[in-house]
JSON list of C-alpha atoms in Angstrom, two decimals:
[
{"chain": "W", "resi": 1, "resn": "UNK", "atom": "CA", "xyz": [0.00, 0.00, 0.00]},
{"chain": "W", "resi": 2, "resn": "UNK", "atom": "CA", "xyz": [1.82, 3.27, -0.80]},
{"chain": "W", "resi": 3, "resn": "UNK", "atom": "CA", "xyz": [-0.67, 5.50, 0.61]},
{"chain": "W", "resi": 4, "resn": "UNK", "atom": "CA", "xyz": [0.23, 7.91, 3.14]},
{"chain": "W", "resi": 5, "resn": "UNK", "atom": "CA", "xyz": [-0.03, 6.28, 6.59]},
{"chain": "W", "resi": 6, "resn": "UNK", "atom": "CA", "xyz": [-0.49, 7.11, 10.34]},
{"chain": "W", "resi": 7, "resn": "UNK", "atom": "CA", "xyz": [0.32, 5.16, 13.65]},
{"chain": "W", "resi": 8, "resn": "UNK", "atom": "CA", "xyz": [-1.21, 4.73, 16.01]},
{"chain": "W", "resi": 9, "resn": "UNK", "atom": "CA", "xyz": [-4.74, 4.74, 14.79]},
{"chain": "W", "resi": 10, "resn": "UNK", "atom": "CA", "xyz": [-5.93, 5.20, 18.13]},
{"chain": "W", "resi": 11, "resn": "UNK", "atom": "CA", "xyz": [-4.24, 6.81, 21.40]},
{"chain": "W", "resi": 12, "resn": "UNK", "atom": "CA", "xyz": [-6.32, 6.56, 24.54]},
{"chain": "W", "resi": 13, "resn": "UNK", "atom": "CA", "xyz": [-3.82, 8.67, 27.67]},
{"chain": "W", "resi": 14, "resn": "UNK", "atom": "CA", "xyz": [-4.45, 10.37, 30.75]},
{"chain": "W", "resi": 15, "resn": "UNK", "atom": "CA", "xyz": [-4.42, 14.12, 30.98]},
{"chain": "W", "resi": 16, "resn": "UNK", "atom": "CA", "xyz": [-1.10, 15.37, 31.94]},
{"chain": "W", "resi": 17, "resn": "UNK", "atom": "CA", "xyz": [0.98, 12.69, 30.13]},
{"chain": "W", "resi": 18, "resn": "UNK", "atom": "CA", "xyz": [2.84, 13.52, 26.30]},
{"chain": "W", "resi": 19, "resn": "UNK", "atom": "CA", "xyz": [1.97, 11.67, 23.33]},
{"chain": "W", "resi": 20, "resn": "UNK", "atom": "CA", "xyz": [3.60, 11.13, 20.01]},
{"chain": "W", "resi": 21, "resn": "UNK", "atom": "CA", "xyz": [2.04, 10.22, 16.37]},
{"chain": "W", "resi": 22, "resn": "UNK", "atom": "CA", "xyz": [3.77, 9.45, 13.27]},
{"chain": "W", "resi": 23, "resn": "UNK", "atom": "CA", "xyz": [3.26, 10.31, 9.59]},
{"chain": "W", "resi": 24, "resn": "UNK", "atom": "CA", "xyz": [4.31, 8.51, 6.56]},
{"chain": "W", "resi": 25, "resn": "UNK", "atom": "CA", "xyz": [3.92, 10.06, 3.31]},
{"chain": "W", "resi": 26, "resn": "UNK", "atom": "CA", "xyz": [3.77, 8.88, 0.16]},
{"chain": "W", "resi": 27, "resn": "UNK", "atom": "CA", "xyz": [7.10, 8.66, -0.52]},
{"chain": "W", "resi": 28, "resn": "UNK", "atom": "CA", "xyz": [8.11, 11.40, -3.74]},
{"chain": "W", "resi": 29, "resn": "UNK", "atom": "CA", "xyz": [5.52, 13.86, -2.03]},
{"chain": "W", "resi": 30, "resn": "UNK", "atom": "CA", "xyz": [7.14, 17.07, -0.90]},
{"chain": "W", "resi": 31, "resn": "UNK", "atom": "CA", "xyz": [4.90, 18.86, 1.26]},
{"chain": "W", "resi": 32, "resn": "UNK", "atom": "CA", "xyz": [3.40, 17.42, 4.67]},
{"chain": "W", "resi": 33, "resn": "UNK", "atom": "CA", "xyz": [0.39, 18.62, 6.52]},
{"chain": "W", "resi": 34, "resn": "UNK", "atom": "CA", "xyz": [-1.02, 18.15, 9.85]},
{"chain": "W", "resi": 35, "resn": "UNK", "atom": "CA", "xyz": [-4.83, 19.13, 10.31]},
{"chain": "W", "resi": 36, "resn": "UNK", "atom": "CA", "xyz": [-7.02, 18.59, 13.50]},
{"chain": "W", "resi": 37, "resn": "UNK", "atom": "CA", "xyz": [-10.26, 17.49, 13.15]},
{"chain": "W", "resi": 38, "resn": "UNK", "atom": "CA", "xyz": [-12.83, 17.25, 15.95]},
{"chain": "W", "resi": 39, "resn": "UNK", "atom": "CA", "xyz": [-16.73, 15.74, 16.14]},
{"chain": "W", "resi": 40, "resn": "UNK", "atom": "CA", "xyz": [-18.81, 17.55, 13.68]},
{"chain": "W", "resi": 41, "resn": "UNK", "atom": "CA", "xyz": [-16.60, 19.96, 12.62]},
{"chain": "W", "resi": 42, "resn": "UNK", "atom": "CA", "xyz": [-14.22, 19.80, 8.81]},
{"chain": "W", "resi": 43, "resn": "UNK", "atom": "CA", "xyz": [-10.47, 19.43, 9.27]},
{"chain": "W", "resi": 44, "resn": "UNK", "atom": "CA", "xyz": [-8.42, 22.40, 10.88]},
{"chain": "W", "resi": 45, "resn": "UNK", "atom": "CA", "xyz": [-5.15, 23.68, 9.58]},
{"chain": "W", "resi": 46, "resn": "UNK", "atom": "CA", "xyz": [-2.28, 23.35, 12.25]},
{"chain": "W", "resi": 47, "resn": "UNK", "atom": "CA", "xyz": [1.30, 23.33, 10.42]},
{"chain": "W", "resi": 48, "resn": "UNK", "atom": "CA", "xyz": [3.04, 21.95, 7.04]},
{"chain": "W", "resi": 49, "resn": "UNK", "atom": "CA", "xyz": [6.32, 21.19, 6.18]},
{"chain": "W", "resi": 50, "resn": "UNK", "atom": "CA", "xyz": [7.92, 21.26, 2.37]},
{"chain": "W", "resi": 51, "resn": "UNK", "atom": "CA", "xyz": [10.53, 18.64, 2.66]},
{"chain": "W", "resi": 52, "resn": "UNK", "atom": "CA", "xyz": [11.80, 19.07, 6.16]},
{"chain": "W", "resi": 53, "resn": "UNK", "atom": "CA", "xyz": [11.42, 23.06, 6.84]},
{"chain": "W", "resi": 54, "resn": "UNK", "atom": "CA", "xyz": [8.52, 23.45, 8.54]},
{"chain": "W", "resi": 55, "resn": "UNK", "atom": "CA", "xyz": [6.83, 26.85, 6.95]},
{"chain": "W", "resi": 56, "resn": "UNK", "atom": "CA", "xyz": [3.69, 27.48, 8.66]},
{"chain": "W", "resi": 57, "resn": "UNK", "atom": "CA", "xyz": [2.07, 27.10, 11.89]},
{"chain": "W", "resi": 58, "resn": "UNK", "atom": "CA", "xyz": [-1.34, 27.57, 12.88]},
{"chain": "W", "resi": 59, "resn": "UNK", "atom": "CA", "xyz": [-2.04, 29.89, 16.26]},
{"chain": "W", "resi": 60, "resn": "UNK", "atom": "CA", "xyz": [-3.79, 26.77, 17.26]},
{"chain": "W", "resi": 61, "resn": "UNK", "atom": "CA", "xyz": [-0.69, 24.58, 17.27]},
{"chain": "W", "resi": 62, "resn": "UNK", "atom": "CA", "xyz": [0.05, 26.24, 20.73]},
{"chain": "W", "resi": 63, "resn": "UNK", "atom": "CA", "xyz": [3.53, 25.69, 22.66]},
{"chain": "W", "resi": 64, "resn": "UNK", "atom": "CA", "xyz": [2.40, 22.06, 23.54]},
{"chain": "W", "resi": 65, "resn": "UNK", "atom": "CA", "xyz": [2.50, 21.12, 20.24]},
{"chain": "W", "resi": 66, "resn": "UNK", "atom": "CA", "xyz": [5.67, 20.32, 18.15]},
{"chain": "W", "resi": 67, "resn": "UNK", "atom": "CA", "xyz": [6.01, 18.65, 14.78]},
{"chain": "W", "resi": 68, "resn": "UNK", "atom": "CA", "xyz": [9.24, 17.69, 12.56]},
{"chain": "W", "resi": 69, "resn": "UNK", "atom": "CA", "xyz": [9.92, 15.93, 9.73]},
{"chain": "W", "resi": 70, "resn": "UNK", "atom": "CA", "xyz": [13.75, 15.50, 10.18]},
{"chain": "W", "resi": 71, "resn": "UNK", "atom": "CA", "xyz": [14.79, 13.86, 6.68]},
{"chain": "W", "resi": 72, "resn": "UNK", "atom": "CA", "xyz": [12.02, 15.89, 4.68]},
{"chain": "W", "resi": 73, "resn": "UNK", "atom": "CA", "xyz": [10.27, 11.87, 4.75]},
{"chain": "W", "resi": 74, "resn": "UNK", "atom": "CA", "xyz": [8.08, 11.04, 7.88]},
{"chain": "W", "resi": 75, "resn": "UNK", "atom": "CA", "xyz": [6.63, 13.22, 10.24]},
{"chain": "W", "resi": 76, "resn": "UNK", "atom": "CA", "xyz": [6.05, 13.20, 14.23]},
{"chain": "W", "resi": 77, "resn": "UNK", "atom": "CA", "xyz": [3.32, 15.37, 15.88]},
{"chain": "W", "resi": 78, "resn": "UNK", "atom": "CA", "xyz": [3.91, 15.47, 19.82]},
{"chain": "W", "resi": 79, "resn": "UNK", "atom": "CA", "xyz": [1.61, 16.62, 22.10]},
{"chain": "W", "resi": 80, "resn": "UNK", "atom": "CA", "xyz": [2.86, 17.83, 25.76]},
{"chain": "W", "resi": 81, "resn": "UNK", "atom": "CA", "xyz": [1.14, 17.67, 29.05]},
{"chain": "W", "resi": 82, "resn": "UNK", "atom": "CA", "xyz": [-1.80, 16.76, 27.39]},
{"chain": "W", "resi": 83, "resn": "UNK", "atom": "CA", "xyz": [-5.33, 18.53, 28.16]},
{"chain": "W", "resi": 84, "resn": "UNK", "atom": "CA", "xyz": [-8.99, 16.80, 27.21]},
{"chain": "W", "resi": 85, "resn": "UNK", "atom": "CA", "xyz": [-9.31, 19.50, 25.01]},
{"chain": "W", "resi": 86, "resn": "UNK", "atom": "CA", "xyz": [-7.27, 17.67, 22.77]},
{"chain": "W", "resi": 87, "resn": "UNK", "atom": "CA", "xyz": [-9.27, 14.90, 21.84]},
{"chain": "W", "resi": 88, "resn": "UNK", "atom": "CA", "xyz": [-9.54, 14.61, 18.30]},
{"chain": "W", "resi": 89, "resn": "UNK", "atom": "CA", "xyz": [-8.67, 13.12, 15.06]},
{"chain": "W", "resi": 90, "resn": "UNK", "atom": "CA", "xyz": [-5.15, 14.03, 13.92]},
{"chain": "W", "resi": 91, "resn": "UNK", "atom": "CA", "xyz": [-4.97, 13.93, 10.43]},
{"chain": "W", "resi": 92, "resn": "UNK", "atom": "CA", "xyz": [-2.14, 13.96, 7.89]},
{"chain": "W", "resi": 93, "resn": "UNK", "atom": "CA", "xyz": [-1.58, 14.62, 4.04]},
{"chain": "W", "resi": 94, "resn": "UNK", "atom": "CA", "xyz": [0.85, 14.98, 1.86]},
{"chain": "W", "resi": 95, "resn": "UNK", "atom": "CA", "xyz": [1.06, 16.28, -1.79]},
{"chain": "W", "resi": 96, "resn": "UNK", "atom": "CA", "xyz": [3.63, 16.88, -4.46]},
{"chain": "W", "resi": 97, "resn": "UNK", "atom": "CA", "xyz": [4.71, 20.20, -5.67]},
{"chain": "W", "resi": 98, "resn": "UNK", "atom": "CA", "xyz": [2.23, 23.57, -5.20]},
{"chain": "W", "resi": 99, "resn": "UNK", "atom": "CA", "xyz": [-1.08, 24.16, -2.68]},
{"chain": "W", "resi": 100, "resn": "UNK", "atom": "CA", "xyz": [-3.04, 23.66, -5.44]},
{"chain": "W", "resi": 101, "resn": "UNK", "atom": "CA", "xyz": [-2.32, 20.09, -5.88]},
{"chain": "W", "resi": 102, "resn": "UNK", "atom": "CA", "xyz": [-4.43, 17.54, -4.49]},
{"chain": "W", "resi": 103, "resn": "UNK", "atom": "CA", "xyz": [-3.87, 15.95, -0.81]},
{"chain": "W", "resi": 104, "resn": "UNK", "atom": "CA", "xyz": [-3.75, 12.74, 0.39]},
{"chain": "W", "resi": 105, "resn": "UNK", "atom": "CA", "xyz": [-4.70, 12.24, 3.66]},
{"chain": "W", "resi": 106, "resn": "UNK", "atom": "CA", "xyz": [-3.98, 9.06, 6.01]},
{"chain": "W", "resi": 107, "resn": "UNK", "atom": "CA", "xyz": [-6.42, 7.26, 8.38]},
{"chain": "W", "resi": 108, "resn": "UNK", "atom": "CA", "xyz": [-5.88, 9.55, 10.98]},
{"chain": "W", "resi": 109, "resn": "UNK", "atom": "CA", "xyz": [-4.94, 8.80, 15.10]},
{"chain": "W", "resi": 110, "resn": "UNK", "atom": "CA", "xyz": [-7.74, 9.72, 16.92]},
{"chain": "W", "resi": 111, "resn": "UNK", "atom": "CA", "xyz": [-6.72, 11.00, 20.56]},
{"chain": "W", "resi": 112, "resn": "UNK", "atom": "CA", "xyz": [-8.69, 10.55, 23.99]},
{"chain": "W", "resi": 113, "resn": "UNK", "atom": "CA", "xyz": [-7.96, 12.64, 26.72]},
{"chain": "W", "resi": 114, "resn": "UNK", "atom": "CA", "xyz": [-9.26, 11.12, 29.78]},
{"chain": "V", "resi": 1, "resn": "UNK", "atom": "CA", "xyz": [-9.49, 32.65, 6.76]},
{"chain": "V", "resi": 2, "resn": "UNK", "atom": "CA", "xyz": [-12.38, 32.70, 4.59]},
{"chain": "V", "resi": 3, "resn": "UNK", "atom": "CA", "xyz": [-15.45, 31.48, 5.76]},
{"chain": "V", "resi": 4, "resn": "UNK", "atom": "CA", "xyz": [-16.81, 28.57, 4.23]},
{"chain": "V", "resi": 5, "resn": "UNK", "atom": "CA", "xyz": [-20.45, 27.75, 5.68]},
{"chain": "V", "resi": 6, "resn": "UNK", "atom": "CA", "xyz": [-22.01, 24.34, 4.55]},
{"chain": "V", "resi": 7, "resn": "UNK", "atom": "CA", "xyz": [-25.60, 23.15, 4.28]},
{"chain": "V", "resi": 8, "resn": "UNK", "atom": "CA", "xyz": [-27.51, 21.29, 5.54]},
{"chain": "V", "resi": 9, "resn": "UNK", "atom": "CA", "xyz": [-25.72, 19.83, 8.36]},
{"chain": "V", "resi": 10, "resn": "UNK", "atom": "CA", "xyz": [-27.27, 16.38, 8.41]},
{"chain": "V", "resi": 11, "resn": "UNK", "atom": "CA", "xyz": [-29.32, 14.87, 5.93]},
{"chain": "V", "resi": 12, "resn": "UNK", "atom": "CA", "xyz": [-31.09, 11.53, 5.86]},
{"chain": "V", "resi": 13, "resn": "UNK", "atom": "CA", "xyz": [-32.53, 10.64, 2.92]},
{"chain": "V", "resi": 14, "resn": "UNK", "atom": "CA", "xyz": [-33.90, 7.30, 1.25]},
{"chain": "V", "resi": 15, "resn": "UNK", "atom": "CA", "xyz": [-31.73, 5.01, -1.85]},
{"chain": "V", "resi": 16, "resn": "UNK", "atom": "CA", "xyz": [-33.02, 6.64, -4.65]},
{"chain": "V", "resi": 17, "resn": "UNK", "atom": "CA", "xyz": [-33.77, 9.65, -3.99]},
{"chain": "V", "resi": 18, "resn": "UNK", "atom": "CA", "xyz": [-31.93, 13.29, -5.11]},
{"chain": "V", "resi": 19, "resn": "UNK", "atom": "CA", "xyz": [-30.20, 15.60, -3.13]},
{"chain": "V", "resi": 20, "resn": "UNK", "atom": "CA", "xyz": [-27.86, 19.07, -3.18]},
{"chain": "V", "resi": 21, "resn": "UNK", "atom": "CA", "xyz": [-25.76, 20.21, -0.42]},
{"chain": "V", "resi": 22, "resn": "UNK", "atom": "CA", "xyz": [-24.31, 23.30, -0.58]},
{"chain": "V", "resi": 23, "resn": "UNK", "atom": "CA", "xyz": [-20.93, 25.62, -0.18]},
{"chain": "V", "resi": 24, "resn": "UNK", "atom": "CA", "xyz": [-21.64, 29.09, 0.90]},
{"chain": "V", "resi": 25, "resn": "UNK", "atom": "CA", "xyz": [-18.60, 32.23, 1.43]},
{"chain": "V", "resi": 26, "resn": "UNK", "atom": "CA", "xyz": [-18.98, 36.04, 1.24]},
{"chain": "V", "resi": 27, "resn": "UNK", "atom": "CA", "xyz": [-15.47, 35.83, -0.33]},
{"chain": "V", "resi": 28, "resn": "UNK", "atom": "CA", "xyz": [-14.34, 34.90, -3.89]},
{"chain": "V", "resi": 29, "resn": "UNK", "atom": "CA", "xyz": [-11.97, 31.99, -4.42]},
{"chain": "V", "resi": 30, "resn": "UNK", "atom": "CA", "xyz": [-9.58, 31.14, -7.20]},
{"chain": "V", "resi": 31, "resn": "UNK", "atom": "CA", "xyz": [-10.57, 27.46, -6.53]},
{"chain": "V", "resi": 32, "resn": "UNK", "atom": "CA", "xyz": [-13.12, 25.04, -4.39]},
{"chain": "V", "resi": 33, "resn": "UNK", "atom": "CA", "xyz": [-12.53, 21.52, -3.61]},
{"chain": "V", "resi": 34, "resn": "UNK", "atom": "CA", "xyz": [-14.82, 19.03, -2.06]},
{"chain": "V", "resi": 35, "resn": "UNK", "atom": "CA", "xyz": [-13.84, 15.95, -0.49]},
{"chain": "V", "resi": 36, "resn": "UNK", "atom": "CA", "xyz": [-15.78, 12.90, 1.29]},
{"chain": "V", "resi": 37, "resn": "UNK", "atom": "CA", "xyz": [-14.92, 11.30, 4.31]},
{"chain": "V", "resi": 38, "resn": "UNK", "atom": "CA", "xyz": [-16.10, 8.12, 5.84]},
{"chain": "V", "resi": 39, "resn": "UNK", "atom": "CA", "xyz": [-16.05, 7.12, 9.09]},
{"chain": "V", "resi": 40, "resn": "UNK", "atom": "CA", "xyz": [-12.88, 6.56, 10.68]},
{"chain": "V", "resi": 41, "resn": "UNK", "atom": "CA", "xyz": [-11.13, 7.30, 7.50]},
{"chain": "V", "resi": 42, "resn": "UNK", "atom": "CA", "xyz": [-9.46, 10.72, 6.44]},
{"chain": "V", "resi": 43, "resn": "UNK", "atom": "CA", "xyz": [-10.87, 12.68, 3.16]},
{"chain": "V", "resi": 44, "resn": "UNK", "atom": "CA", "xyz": [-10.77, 11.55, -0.55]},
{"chain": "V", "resi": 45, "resn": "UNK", "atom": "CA", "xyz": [-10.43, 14.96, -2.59]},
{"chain": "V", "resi": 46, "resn": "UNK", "atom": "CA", "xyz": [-13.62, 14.44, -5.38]},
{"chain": "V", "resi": 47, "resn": "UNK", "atom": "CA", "xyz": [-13.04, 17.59, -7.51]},
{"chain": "V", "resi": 48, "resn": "UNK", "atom": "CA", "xyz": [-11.32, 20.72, -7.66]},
{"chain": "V", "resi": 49, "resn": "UNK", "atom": "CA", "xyz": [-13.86, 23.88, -9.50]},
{"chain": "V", "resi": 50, "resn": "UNK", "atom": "CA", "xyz": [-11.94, 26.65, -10.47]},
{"chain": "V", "resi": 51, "resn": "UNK", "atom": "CA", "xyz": [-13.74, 28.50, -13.24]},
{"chain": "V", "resi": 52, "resn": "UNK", "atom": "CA", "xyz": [-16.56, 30.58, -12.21]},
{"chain": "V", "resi": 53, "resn": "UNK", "atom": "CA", "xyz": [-20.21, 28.71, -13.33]},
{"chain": "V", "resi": 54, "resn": "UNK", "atom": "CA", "xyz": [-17.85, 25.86, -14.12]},
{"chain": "V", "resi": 55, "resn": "UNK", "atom": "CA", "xyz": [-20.20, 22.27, -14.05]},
{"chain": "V", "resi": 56, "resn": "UNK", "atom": "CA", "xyz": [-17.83, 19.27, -13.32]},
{"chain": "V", "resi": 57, "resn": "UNK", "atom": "CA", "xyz": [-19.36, 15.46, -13.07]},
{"chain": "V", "resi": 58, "resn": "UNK", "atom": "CA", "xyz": [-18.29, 12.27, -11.69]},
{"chain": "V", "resi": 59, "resn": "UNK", "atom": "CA", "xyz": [-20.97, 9.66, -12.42]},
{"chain": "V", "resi": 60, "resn": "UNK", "atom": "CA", "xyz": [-23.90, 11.14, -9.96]},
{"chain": "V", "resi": 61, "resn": "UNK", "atom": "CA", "xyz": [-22.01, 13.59, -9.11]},
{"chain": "V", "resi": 62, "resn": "UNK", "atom": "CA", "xyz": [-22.33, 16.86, -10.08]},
{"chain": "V", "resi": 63, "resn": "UNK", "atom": "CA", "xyz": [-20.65, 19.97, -8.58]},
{"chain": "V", "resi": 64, "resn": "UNK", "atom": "CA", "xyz": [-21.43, 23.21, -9.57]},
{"chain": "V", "resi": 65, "resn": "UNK", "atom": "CA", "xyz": [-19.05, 26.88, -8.82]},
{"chain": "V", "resi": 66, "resn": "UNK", "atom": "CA", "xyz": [-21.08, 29.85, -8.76]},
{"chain": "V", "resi": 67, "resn": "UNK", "atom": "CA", "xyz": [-20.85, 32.54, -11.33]},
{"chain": "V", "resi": 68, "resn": "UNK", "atom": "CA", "xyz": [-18.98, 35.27, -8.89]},
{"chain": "V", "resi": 69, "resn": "UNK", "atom": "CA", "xyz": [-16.86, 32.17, -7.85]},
{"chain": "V", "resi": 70, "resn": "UNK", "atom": "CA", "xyz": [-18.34, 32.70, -4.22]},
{"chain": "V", "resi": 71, "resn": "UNK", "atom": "CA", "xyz": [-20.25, 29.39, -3.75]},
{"chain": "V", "resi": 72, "resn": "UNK", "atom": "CA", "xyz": [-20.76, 25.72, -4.96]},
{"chain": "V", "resi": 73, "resn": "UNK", "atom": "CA", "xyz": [-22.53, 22.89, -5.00]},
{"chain": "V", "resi": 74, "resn": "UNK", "atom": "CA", "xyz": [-22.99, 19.24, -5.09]},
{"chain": "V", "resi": 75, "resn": "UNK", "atom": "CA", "xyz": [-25.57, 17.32, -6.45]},
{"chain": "V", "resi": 76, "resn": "UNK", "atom": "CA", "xyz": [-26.35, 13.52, -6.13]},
{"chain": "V", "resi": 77, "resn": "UNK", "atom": "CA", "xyz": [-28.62, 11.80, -8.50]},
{"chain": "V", "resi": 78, "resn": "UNK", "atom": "CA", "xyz": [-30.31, 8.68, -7.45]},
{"chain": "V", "resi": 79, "resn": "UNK", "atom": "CA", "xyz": [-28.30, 8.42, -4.06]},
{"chain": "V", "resi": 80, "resn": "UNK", "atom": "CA", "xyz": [-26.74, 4.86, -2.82]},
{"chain": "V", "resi": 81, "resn": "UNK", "atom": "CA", "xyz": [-25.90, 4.12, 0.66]},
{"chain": "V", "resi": 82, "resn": "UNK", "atom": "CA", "xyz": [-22.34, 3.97, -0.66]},
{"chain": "V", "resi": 83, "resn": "UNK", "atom": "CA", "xyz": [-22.62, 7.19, -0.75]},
{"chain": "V", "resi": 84, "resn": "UNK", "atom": "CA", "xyz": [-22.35, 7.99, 2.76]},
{"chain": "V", "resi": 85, "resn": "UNK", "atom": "CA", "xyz": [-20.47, 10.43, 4.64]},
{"chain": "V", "resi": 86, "resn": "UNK", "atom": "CA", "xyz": [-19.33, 13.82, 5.14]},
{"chain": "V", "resi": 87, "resn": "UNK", "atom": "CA", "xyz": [-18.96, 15.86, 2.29]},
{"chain": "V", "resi": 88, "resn": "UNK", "atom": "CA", "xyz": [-16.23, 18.90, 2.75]},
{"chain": "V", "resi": 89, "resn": "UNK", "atom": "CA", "xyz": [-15.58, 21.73, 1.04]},
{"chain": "V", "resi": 90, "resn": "UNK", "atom": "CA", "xyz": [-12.52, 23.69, 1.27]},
{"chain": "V", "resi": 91, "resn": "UNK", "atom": "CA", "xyz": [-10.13, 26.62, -0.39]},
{"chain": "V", "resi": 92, "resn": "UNK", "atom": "CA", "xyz": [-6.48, 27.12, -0.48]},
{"chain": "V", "resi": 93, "resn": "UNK", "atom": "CA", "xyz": [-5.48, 30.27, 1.35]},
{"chain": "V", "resi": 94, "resn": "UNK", "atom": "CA", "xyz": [-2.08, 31.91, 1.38]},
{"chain": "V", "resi": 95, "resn": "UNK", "atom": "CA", "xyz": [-1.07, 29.70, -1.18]},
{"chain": "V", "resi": 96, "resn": "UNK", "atom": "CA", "xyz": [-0.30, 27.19, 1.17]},
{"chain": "V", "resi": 97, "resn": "UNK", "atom": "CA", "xyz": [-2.95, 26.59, 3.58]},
{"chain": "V", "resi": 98, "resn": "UNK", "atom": "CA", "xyz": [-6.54, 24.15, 2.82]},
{"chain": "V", "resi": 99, "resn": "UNK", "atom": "CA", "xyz": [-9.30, 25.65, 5.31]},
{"chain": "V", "resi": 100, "resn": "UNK", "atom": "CA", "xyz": [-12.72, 23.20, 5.09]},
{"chain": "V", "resi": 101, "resn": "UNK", "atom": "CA", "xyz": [-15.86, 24.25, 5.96]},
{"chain": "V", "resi": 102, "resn": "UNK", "atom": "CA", "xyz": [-17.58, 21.91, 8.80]},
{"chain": "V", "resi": 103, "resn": "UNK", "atom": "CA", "xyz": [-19.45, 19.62, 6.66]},
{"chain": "V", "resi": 104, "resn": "UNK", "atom": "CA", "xyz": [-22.38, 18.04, 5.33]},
{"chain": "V", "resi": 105, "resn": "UNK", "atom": "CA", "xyz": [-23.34, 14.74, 6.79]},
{"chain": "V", "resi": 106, "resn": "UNK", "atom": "CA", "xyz": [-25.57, 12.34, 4.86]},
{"chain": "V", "resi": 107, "resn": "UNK", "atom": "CA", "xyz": [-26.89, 9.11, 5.41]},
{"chain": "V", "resi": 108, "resn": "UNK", "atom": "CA", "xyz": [-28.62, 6.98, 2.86]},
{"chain": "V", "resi": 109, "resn": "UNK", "atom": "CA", "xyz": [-30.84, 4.48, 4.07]},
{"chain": "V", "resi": 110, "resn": "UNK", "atom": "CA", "xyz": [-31.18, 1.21, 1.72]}
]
């Protein structure tokens, strides 16, 4: 399958404690993307990286939040001192070349807060 | 970012039957894209509209961008339950950045 992938699929944690979640793009793709999603609600925008510079982050990705993509290949998204406000699906894409280019996105991880 | 308001929310509708969901902004786009996503799954990009009144189909599909390039939207002949989900909208903004609206969920009931 050469799709972009995401592990785990789900995370359940306790408030307080840091998680991790990986990315794996498809693998000529260039630009990464990590969106938020919660219940009811489309995707939100928190940062993307073309090849391993990250270029943009959202005001919602606050300090907690830190992503890399250290080879310009896979990505991490780690979560600090986590709050229940958090729970969501944390989705992924990736794409080749410019914006206007159409996104893959992976399965997601969808995080609980307890 | 450019509000993108979607409608209706939810709608349940029998196999068979027609429906139109809809895209709604105050603000002009260069380009729309809608997407479906299924349940536990993340979204599948359908079509990109960029030319104002544009028409595009896919099978039952049809998706529609507004004249002034401020709205679209989607029509489904003859609806399947396979067609199930939430459709998205969205627009690139600051040439790097997708914003989606929140979403039309439908359900169709065999």
């Amino acid at each position: 399958d050469t799709g972009v992938s995401q592990d785990p699929r789900h995370k359940i944690t306790k408030r307080g404690q840091n998680v991790t979640f990986r990315c794996d793009p498809i693998s000529e793709h260039n630009r990464l993307y990590w969106y938020r999603q919660t219940l009811g609600q489309g995707p939100e925008f928190l940062t993307y990286f073309q090849n391993e510079a990250q270029l943009e982050k959202s005001r919602l990705l606050s300090d907690r939040f830190s992503a890399e993509r250290p080879k310009g290949s896979f990505s991490t998204l780690e979560i600090q001192r986590t709050e229940q406000g958090d729970s969501a699906m944390y989705l992924c894409a990736s794409s080749f070349g410019g914006a206007a280019n159409e996104q893959f996105f992976g399965p997601g991880t969808r995080l609980t807060v307890l | 970012t450019q509000l993108l308001e979607q409608s209706p929310q939810f709608l349940s509708i029998q196999e068979g039957e027609n429906l139109t969901v809809y895209c709604n902004s105050s603000s002009v786009f260069s380009s729309l894209q809608w997407y479906r996503q299924e349940p536990g799954e993340g979204p599948v990009l359908l079509v990109t509209v960029v030319t104002g009144g544009e028409v595009k189909k896919l099978k039952r599909l049809t998706f529609q961008f507004g004249d002034a390039r401020k709205d679209s939207s989607l029509h489904i002949t003859a609806a399947q339950p396979g067609d199930t989900g939430l459709y998205l909208c969205a627009h690139v903004y600051n040439f790097n950045k997708f914003y989606f609206g929140s979403g039309t969920k439908l359900n169709v009931k065999p």
